[in-house]
C-alpha cells in the first residue's frame, strides 16, 4: 500500500513512517522544509512538500495514495483554537479527496479530554466543549458514511520515548528552572501514556484493518499518578519534590498547569480486542528511569 503520512518528521509520525516501511508499505511523507524533506528521504520515503495549512498539498498527497495517516498538528498552546481549526480543515480536505473510495484515513486526537475524572473508553465521545480538536473526530465519523474508511487514534497525555519533546520534557524543564519538582494538590490525578513505537504499530494496524468509524486508544499505561512522575523527575535532578496548591499552579507551571492537573485515565481494552494490539515496550516511569530524558533536557 502507498501511504501518505502527515507529520512524517514528527516524534510520532517519524515512528509511523518507519513502522510502515518495515512492514513493506511505500510511504509518501509530508514535509514543509528542506530539512524535513531530507529527513523523509533519508528514512526511505518519498516527499510531498507542503504543510497542514497548505490544503492543496494535503489533497495531492491523499490523491496519490492508497491510504492516509494524519499525525501532523500545530502544537502551539498559546493558540489552541487556531491549531484546532487548522486540524479540522486538514481532516476535511483529506476526507473530501478520499470520499467514495473506501480508502483508509487514520486521524489523531487524544484521550486526555474525553471523560476527565473517570476511565475513558473507546466508546466515549470526545467533547468539543472541552477542546475544539474534538470536532475532528466528528468529521472523521461523518466521513465513514461517505465512503472513507476512517479510524481515530487517541494517544494518551504522554507519548514517550527517546527524542520526546512533549509534555514530560516541559515538566523537566520547569523543575530544573524552579529548583523543585512539583505536582498539583495531592498528585493523585492520573496521566495515560504510551511508548511511541507501540503507538506507531497501532497506527499501522488501524490503517490496514480498522473498520470505518473506529476509535482506538493508543494507551500503554492506563493512568500514572502525576506525583509518581514528579518523584522520578525530582530524584534524577536531585531536587525536592513538592506539592503546588491548585490556586498557585498557573503561576508555577504557566500554560502547562491545565494539562498537569488533568485526571484522565484511559482504557485500551476494546482496541486490543479489535486489532489484536498489545503494547510491548516499557512504560512511562521505566522510560524516565533510563535517564535519556534528563540528558536531553540538559542538552
mmCIF file of C-alpha atoms in Angstrom:
data_model
loop_
_atom_site.group_PDB
_atom_site.id
_atom_site.type_symbol
_atom_site.label_atom_id
_atom_site.label_comp_id
_atom_site.label_asym_id
_atom_site.label_seq_id
_atom_site.Cartn_x
_atom_site.Cartn_y
_atom_site.Cartn_z
ATOM 1 C CA UNK A 1 0.000 0.000 0.000
ATOM 2 C CA UNK A 2 1.185 3.548 -0.738
ATOM 3 C CA UNK A 3 0.525 5.611 2.384
ATOM 4 C CA UNK A 4 0.514 9.390 2.702
ATOM 5 C CA UNK A 5 1.729 10.420 6.178
ATOM 6 C CA UNK A 6 1.303 13.953 7.505
ATOM 7 C CA UNK A 7 3.661 14.901 10.322
ATOM 8 C CA UNK A 8 6.174 12.486 8.805
ATOM 9 C CA UNK A 9 9.128 14.175 10.516
ATOM 10 C CA UNK A 10 7.448 14.499 13.921
ATOM 11 C CA UNK A 11 8.008 12.403 17.024
ATOM 12 C CA UNK A 12 5.051 10.107 16.344
ATOM 13 C CA UNK A 13 4.952 10.478 12.563
ATOM 14 C CA UNK A 14 8.581 9.504 12.027
ATOM 15 C CA UNK A 15 7.974 6.311 14.020
ATOM 16 C CA UNK A 16 4.869 5.635 11.900
ATOM 17 C CA UNK A 17 6.933 6.060 8.719
ATOM 18 C CA UNK A 18 9.488 3.537 9.980
ATOM 19 C CA UNK A 19 6.741 1.102 11.036
ATOM 20 C CA UNK A 20 5.089 1.292 7.609
ATOM 21 C CA UNK A 21 8.314 0.882 5.654
ATOM 22 C CA UNK A 22 9.403 -2.086 7.772
ATOM 23 C CA UNK A 23 6.010 -3.710 7.067
ATOM 24 C CA UNK A 24 6.537 -3.370 3.301
ATOM 25 C CA UNK A 25 4.397 -0.320 2.572
ATOM 26 C CA UNK A 26 5.511 2.589 0.396
ATOM 27 C CA UNK A 27 5.363 5.966 2.124
ATOM 28 C CA UNK A 28 4.798 9.496 0.878
ATOM 29 C CA UNK A 29 5.691 11.882 3.688
ATOM 30 C CA UNK A 30 4.572 15.492 4.055
ATOM 31 C CA UNK A 31 7.489 17.889 4.636
ATOM 32 C CA UNK A 32 7.346 21.666 4.969
ATOM 33 C CA UNK A 33 11.091 22.441 4.833
ATOM 34 C CA UNK A 34 14.255 21.334 3.056
ATOM 35 C CA UNK A 35 15.472 19.818 6.323
ATOM 36 C CA UNK A 36 12.220 17.900 6.722
ATOM 37 C CA UNK A 37 12.294 16.686 3.135
ATOM 38 C CA UNK A 38 15.848 15.414 3.623
ATOM 39 C CA UNK A 39 14.784 13.530 6.774
ATOM 40 C CA UNK A 40 11.845 11.900 4.960
ATOM 41 C CA UNK A 41 14.081 10.846 2.076
ATOM 42 C CA UNK A 42 16.742 9.548 4.459
ATOM 43 C CA UNK A 43 14.105 7.326 6.072
ATOM 44 C CA UNK A 44 13.383 5.798 2.670
ATOM 45 C CA UNK A 45 10.126 7.570 1.860
ATOM 46 C CA UNK A 46 9.061 9.864 -0.980
ATOM 47 C CA UNK A 47 8.352 13.535 -0.249
ATOM 48 C CA UNK A 48 5.279 15.713 -0.715
ATOM 49 C CA UNK A 49 6.219 19.326 0.039
ATOM 50 C CA UNK A 50 3.622 21.273 1.994
ATOM 51 C CA UNK A 51 2.005 21.616 5.412
ATOM 52 C CA UNK A 52 -1.348 21.010 7.096
ATOM 53 C CA UNK A 53 -2.204 24.633 6.382
ATOM 54 C CA UNK A 54 -1.496 24.084 2.674
ATOM 55 C CA UNK A 55 -4.664 22.195 1.820
ATOM 56 C CA UNK A 56 -3.654 21.668 -1.801
ATOM 57 C CA UNK A 57 -0.591 19.718 -0.652
ATOM 58 C CA UNK A 58 -2.837 17.523 1.507
ATOM 59 C CA UNK A 59 -5.162 16.882 -1.407
ATOM 60 C CA UNK A 60 -2.240 15.989 -3.701
ATOM 61 C CA UNK A 61 -0.793 13.588 -1.158
ATOM 62 C CA UNK A 62 -4.116 11.891 -0.473
ATOM 63 C CA UNK A 63 -4.934 11.595 -4.181
ATOM 64 C CA UNK A 64 -1.604 9.880 -4.818
ATOM 65 C CA UNK A 65 -2.029 7.327 -2.012
ATOM 66 C CA UNK A 66 -3.957 4.178 -1.169
ATOM 67 C CA UNK A 67 -4.447 5.423 2.382
ATOM 68 C CA UNK A 68 -3.614 8.323 4.714
ATOM 69 C CA UNK A 69 -2.305 8.592 8.264
ATOM 70 C CA UNK A 70 -2.705 12.091 9.672
ATOM 71 C CA UNK A 71 -0.403 12.788 12.634
ATOM 72 C CA UNK A 72 0.515 16.438 11.958
ATOM 73 C CA UNK A 73 -0.679 19.104 14.373
ATOM 74 C CA UNK A 74 0.307 22.675 15.256
ATOM 75 C CA UNK A 75 1.452 22.312 18.871
ATOM 76 C CA UNK A 76 1.121 25.966 19.835
ATOM 77 C CA UNK A 77 -0.585 26.028 23.226
ATOM 78 C CA UNK A 78 -0.922 29.801 23.113
ATOM 79 C CA UNK A 79 -3.214 29.442 20.075
ATOM 80 C CA UNK A 80 -5.193 26.271 20.698
ATOM 81 C CA UNK A 81 -8.276 27.447 18.804
ATOM 82 C CA UNK A 82 -6.179 28.244 15.732
ATOM 83 C CA UNK A 83 -4.420 24.877 15.895
ATOM 84 C CA UNK A 84 -7.729 23.021 16.205
ATOM 85 C CA UNK A 85 -9.243 24.889 13.269
ATOM 86 C CA UNK A 86 -6.224 24.017 11.129
ATOM 87 C CA UNK A 87 -6.632 20.358 12.055
ATOM 88 C CA UNK A 88 -10.346 20.409 11.246
ATOM 89 C CA UNK A 89 -9.675 21.909 7.813
ATOM 90 C CA UNK A 90 -6.941 19.340 7.178
ATOM 91 C CA UNK A 91 -9.225 16.407 8.047
ATOM 92 C CA UNK A 92 -11.943 17.854 5.824
ATOM 93 C CA UNK A 93 -9.541 18.245 2.881
ATOM 94 C CA UNK A 94 -8.145 14.734 3.255
ATOM 95 C CA UNK A 95 -11.634 13.263 3.628
ATOM 96 C CA UNK A 96 -13.036 15.079 0.614
ATOM 97 C CA UNK A 97 -10.186 13.737 -1.504
ATOM 98 C CA UNK A 98 -10.800 10.154 -0.364
ATOM 99 C CA UNK A 99 -14.608 10.337 -0.425
ATOM 100 C CA UNK A 100 -16.275 7.391 -2.139
ATOM 101 C CA UNK A 101 -13.056 5.416 -2.496
ATOM 102 C CA UNK A 102 -13.242 3.187 0.631
ATOM 103 C CA UNK A 103 -9.586 4.058 1.197
ATOM 104 C CA UNK A 104 -8.442 4.368 4.836
ATOM 105 C CA UNK A 105 -7.948 7.672 6.637
ATOM 106 C CA UNK A 106 -6.445 7.470 10.128
ATOM 107 C CA UNK A 107 -6.567 10.672 12.165
ATOM 108 C CA UNK A 108 -5.188 11.633 15.569
ATOM 109 C CA UNK A 109 -6.914 13.183 18.570
ATOM 110 C CA UNK A 110 -6.311 12.161 22.203
ATOM 111 C CA UNK A 111 -7.801 10.643 25.338
ATOM 112 C CA UNK A 112 -6.926 13.464 27.731
ATOM 113 C CA UNK A 113 -10.213 15.381 27.457
ATOM 114 C CA UNK A 114 -12.625 12.546 26.649
ATOM 115 C CA UNK A 115 -14.001 11.997 30.168
ATOM 116 C CA UNK A 116 -11.908 13.779 32.831
ATOM 117 C CA UNK A 117 -12.125 12.171 36.242
ATOM 118 C CA UNK A 118 -13.122 8.693 35.109
ATOM 119 C CA UNK A 119 -11.736 5.897 32.949
ATOM 120 C CA UNK A 120 -12.199 6.797 29.272
ATOM 121 C CA UNK A 121 -13.089 4.031 26.838
ATOM 122 C CA UNK A 122 -13.193 3.867 23.072
ATOM 123 C CA UNK A 123 -16.994 4.119 23.247
ATOM 124 C CA UNK A 124 -16.854 7.574 24.839
ATOM 125 C CA UNK A 125 -17.246 10.572 22.546
ATOM 126 C CA UNK A 126 -14.683 13.350 22.553
ATOM 127 C CA UNK A 127 -16.370 16.559 23.710
ATOM 128 C CA UNK A 128 -15.845 19.725 21.595
ATOM 129 C CA UNK A 129 -16.840 21.854 24.597
ATOM 130 C CA UNK A 130 -13.707 20.613 26.384
ATOM 131 C CA UNK A 131 -11.371 21.026 23.418
ATOM 132 C CA UNK A 132 -12.166 22.172 19.862
ATOM 133 C CA UNK A 133 -9.952 19.453 18.356
ATOM 134 C CA UNK A 134 -12.746 17.029 19.199
ATOM 135 C CA UNK A 135 -14.580 18.352 16.137
ATOM 136 C CA UNK A 136 -12.034 16.468 14.004
ATOM 137 C CA UNK A 137 -13.428 13.232 15.427
ATOM 138 C CA UNK A 138 -16.971 14.187 14.475
ATOM 139 C CA UNK A 139 -15.851 14.994 10.934
ATOM 140 C CA UNK A 140 -13.976 11.699 10.659
ATOM 141 C CA UNK A 141 -17.020 9.762 11.830
ATOM 142 C CA UNK A 142 -19.230 11.531 9.293
ATOM 143 C CA UNK A 143 -16.766 10.614 6.528
ATOM 144 C CA UNK A 144 -17.272 6.929 7.367
ATOM 145 C CA UNK A 145 -20.771 7.235 5.882
ATOM 146 C CA UNK A 146 -19.352 8.831 2.735
ATOM 147 C CA UNK A 147 -17.104 6.035 1.553
ATOM 148 C CA UNK A 148 -13.968 6.715 3.606
ATOM 149 C CA UNK A 149 -12.666 4.005 5.959
ATOM 150 C CA UNK A 150 -11.908 6.407 8.778
ATOM 151 C CA UNK A 151 -10.414 5.493 12.125
ATOM 152 C CA UNK A 152 -9.422 7.683 15.040
ATOM 153 C CA UNK A 153 -6.307 7.032 17.119
ATOM 154 C CA UNK A 154 -6.347 8.594 20.578
ATOM 155 C CA UNK A 155 -2.925 8.635 22.262
ATOM 156 C CA UNK A 156 -2.594 9.397 25.955
ATOM 157 C CA UNK A 157 -1.263 12.595 27.524
ATOM 158 C CA UNK A 158 2.307 11.323 27.190
ATOM 159 C CA UNK A 159 3.673 9.623 24.081
ATOM 160 C CA UNK A 160 7.127 8.829 25.380
ATOM 161 C CA UNK A 161 10.484 7.559 24.176
ATOM 162 C CA UNK A 162 13.859 8.910 23.119
ATOM 163 C CA UNK A 163 13.506 12.225 21.316
ATOM 164 C CA UNK A 164 10.233 13.164 23.067
ATOM 165 C CA UNK A 165 9.668 16.932 23.015
ATOM 166 C CA UNK A 166 6.171 16.909 24.506
ATOM 167 C CA UNK A 167 4.787 17.448 27.978
ATOM 168 C CA UNK A 168 7.317 15.461 30.026
ATOM 169 C CA UNK A 169 10.364 17.426 28.800
ATOM 170 C CA UNK A 170 8.418 20.625 29.581
ATOM 171 C CA UNK A 171 7.874 19.397 33.149
ATOM 172 C CA UNK A 172 11.547 18.546 33.490
ATOM 173 C CA UNK A 173 12.491 21.997 32.216
ATOM 174 C CA UNK A 174 10.147 23.672 34.716
ATOM 175 C CA UNK A 175 11.537 21.562 37.566
ATOM 176 C CA UNK A 176 15.101 22.436 36.584
ATOM 177 C CA UNK A 177 14.345 26.156 36.406
ATOM 178 C CA UNK A 178 12.303 26.288 39.640
ATOM 179 C CA UNK A 179 14.606 24.060 41.678
ATOM 180 C CA UNK A 180 11.707 21.815 42.740
ATOM 181 C CA UNK A 181 9.745 19.056 41.035
ATOM 182 C CA UNK A 182 6.110 19.889 41.598
ATOM 183 C CA UNK A 183 2.799 18.118 41.376
ATOM 184 C CA UNK A 184 -0.603 19.755 41.915
ATOM 185 C CA UNK A 185 -2.545 19.121 45.108
ATOM 186 C CA UNK A 186 -2.106 15.534 46.268
ATOM 187 C CA UNK A 187 -0.750 14.400 42.882
ATOM 188 C CA UNK A 188 -3.268 11.570 42.660
ATOM 189 C CA UNK A 189 -4.554 12.668 39.243
ATOM 190 C CA UNK A 190 -3.579 10.209 36.524
ATOM 191 C CA UNK A 191 -1.963 10.523 33.114
ATOM 192 C CA UNK A 192 -2.306 7.774 30.483
ATOM 193 C CA UNK A 193 0.806 7.130 28.427
ATOM 194 C CA UNK A 194 2.140 5.064 25.531
ATOM 195 C CA UNK A 195 5.554 4.368 24.056
ATOM 196 C CA UNK A 196 5.905 5.931 20.595
ATOM 197 C CA UNK A 197 6.783 2.573 18.991
ATOM 198 C CA UNK A 198 3.659 0.928 20.393
ATOM 199 C CA UNK A 199 1.647 3.881 19.098
ATOM 200 C CA UNK A 200 3.238 3.598 15.652
ATOM 201 C CA UNK A 201 2.316 -0.081 15.483
ATOM 202 C CA UNK A 202 -1.289 0.763 16.329
ATOM 203 C CA UNK A 203 -1.466 3.367 13.559
ATOM 204 C CA UNK A 204 -0.394 0.717 11.051
ATOM 205 C CA UNK A 205 -2.953 -1.786 12.302
ATOM 206 C CA UNK A 206 -5.681 0.854 12.107
ATOM 207 C CA UNK A 207 -4.673 1.709 8.550
ATOM 208 C CA UNK A 208 -4.687 -1.923 7.474
ATOM 209 C CA UNK A 209 -7.791 -3.258 9.149
ATOM 210 C CA UNK A 210 -9.797 -0.915 11.408
ATOM 211 C CA UNK A 211 -13.493 -0.788 10.403
ATOM 212 C CA UNK A 212 -14.909 2.536 9.210
ATOM 213 C CA UNK A 213 -15.701 4.873 12.091
ATOM 214 C CA UNK A 214 -13.497 3.052 14.613
ATOM 215 C CA UNK A 215 -11.998 4.727 17.659
ATOM 216 C CA UNK A 216 -8.864 3.133 19.129
ATOM 217 C CA UNK A 217 -6.802 4.059 22.179
ATOM 218 C CA UNK A 218 -3.013 4.186 21.966
ATOM 219 C CA UNK A 219 -2.609 3.528 25.665
ATOM 220 C CA UNK A 220 0.124 1.544 27.373
ATOM 221 C CA UNK A 221 -0.136 2.872 30.940
ATOM 222 C CA UNK A 222 -3.799 3.288 31.862
ATOM 223 C CA UNK A 223 -3.013 6.078 34.320
ATOM 224 C CA UNK A 224 0.221 7.079 36.062
ATOM 225 C CA UNK A 225 -0.157 9.297 39.130
ATOM 226 C CA UNK A 226 1.403 12.700 38.480
ATOM 227 C CA UNK A 227 3.047 12.586 41.902
ATOM 228 C CA UNK A 228 4.913 9.448 40.799
ATOM 229 C CA UNK A 229 6.127 11.235 37.668
ATOM 230 C CA UNK A 230 7.229 14.240 39.746
ATOM 231 C CA UNK A 231 9.095 11.962 42.160
ATOM 232 C CA UNK A 232 11.128 10.377 39.362
ATOM 233 C CA UNK A 233 11.950 13.818 37.963
ATOM 234 C CA UNK A 234 12.981 15.086 41.398
ATOM 235 C CA UNK A 235 15.213 12.090 42.037
ATOM 236 C CA UNK A 236 17.010 12.378 38.699
ATOM 237 C CA UNK A 237 17.523 16.129 39.086
ATOM 238 C CA UNK A 238 18.373 15.783 42.802
ATOM 239 C CA UNK A 239 15.838 18.437 43.808
ATOM 240 C CA UNK A 240 12.940 18.431 46.295
ATOM 241 C CA UNK A 241 9.534 17.070 45.272
ATOM 242 C CA UNK A 242 6.758 19.378 46.432
ATOM 243 C CA UNK A 243 3.014 19.845 46.241
ATOM 244 C CA UNK A 244 1.840 23.007 44.499
ATOM 245 C CA UNK A 245 -1.522 24.296 45.683
ATOM 246 C CA UNK A 246 -4.123 24.340 42.884
ATOM 247 C CA UNK A 247 -4.536 28.101 43.213
ATOM 248 C CA UNK A 248 -0.772 28.547 42.647
ATOM 249 C CA UNK A 249 -0.440 26.054 39.790
ATOM 250 C CA UNK A 250 -0.801 28.577 36.967
ATOM 251 C CA UNK A 251 1.951 30.785 38.375
ATOM 252 C CA UNK A 252 4.277 27.820 38.874
ATOM 253 C CA UNK A 253 3.616 25.785 35.703
ATOM 254 C CA UNK A 254 2.338 28.511 33.340
ATOM 255 C CA UNK A 255 0.219 27.024 30.467
ATOM 256 C CA UNK A 256 1.288 23.530 31.494
ATOM 257 C CA UNK A 257 -0.840 23.779 34.667
ATOM 258 C CA UNK A 258 -4.083 22.918 32.871
ATOM 259 C CA UNK A 259 -2.613 19.728 31.433
ATOM 260 C CA UNK A 260 -0.696 18.737 34.582
ATOM 261 C CA UNK A 261 -3.915 18.960 36.606
ATOM 262 C CA UNK A 262 -5.823 16.555 34.349
ATOM 263 C CA UNK A 263 -7.126 13.317 35.783
ATOM 264 C CA UNK A 264 -7.641 11.340 32.591
ATOM 265 C CA UNK A 265 -7.091 7.578 32.872
ATOM 266 C CA UNK A 266 -7.958 5.638 29.724
ATOM 267 C CA UNK A 267 -8.580 2.014 28.801
ATOM 268 C CA UNK A 268 -7.231 0.143 25.769
ATOM 269 C CA UNK A 269 -9.356 -3.000 26.227
ATOM 270 C CA UNK A 270 -11.562 -2.581 23.164
ATOM 271 C CA UNK A 271 -8.592 -1.602 20.995
ATOM 272 C CA UNK A 272 -6.708 -4.743 21.959
ATOM 273 C CA UNK A 273 -9.736 -6.851 21.128
ATOM 274 C CA UNK A 274 -10.499 -5.109 17.832
ATOM 275 C CA UNK A 275 -6.996 -5.042 16.338
ATOM 276 C CA UNK A 276 -5.135 -7.695 18.358
ATOM 277 C CA UNK A 277 -2.762 -4.960 19.512
ATOM 278 C CA UNK A 278 -0.596 -5.354 22.601
ATOM 279 C CA UNK A 279 1.819 -2.711 23.930
ATOM 280 C CA UNK A 280 5.219 -4.381 24.247
ATOM 281 C CA UNK A 281 7.564 -1.512 25.099
ATOM 282 C CA UNK A 282 8.413 -0.044 28.500
ATOM 283 C CA UNK A 283 6.014 2.215 30.379
ATOM 284 C CA UNK A 284 6.474 5.894 31.177
ATOM 285 C CA UNK A 285 8.102 5.511 34.613
ATOM 286 C CA UNK A 286 10.591 2.903 33.391
ATOM 287 C CA UNK A 287 11.353 5.111 30.386
ATOM 288 C CA UNK A 288 12.038 8.075 32.674
ATOM 289 C CA UNK A 289 14.321 5.884 34.794
ATOM 290 C CA UNK A 290 16.500 5.228 31.713
ATOM 291 C CA UNK A 291 17.909 8.757 32.088
ATOM 292 C CA UNK A 292 17.750 9.927 28.474
ATOM 293 C CA UNK A 293 15.018 12.461 29.230
ATOM 294 C CA UNK A 294 17.323 14.311 31.622
ATOM 295 C CA UNK A 295 20.323 14.287 29.310
ATOM 296 C CA UNK A 296 18.041 15.516 26.515
ATOM 297 C CA UNK A 297 16.629 18.453 28.502
ATOM 298 C CA UNK A 298 20.093 19.398 29.778
ATOM 299 C CA UNK A 299 21.396 19.423 26.213
#
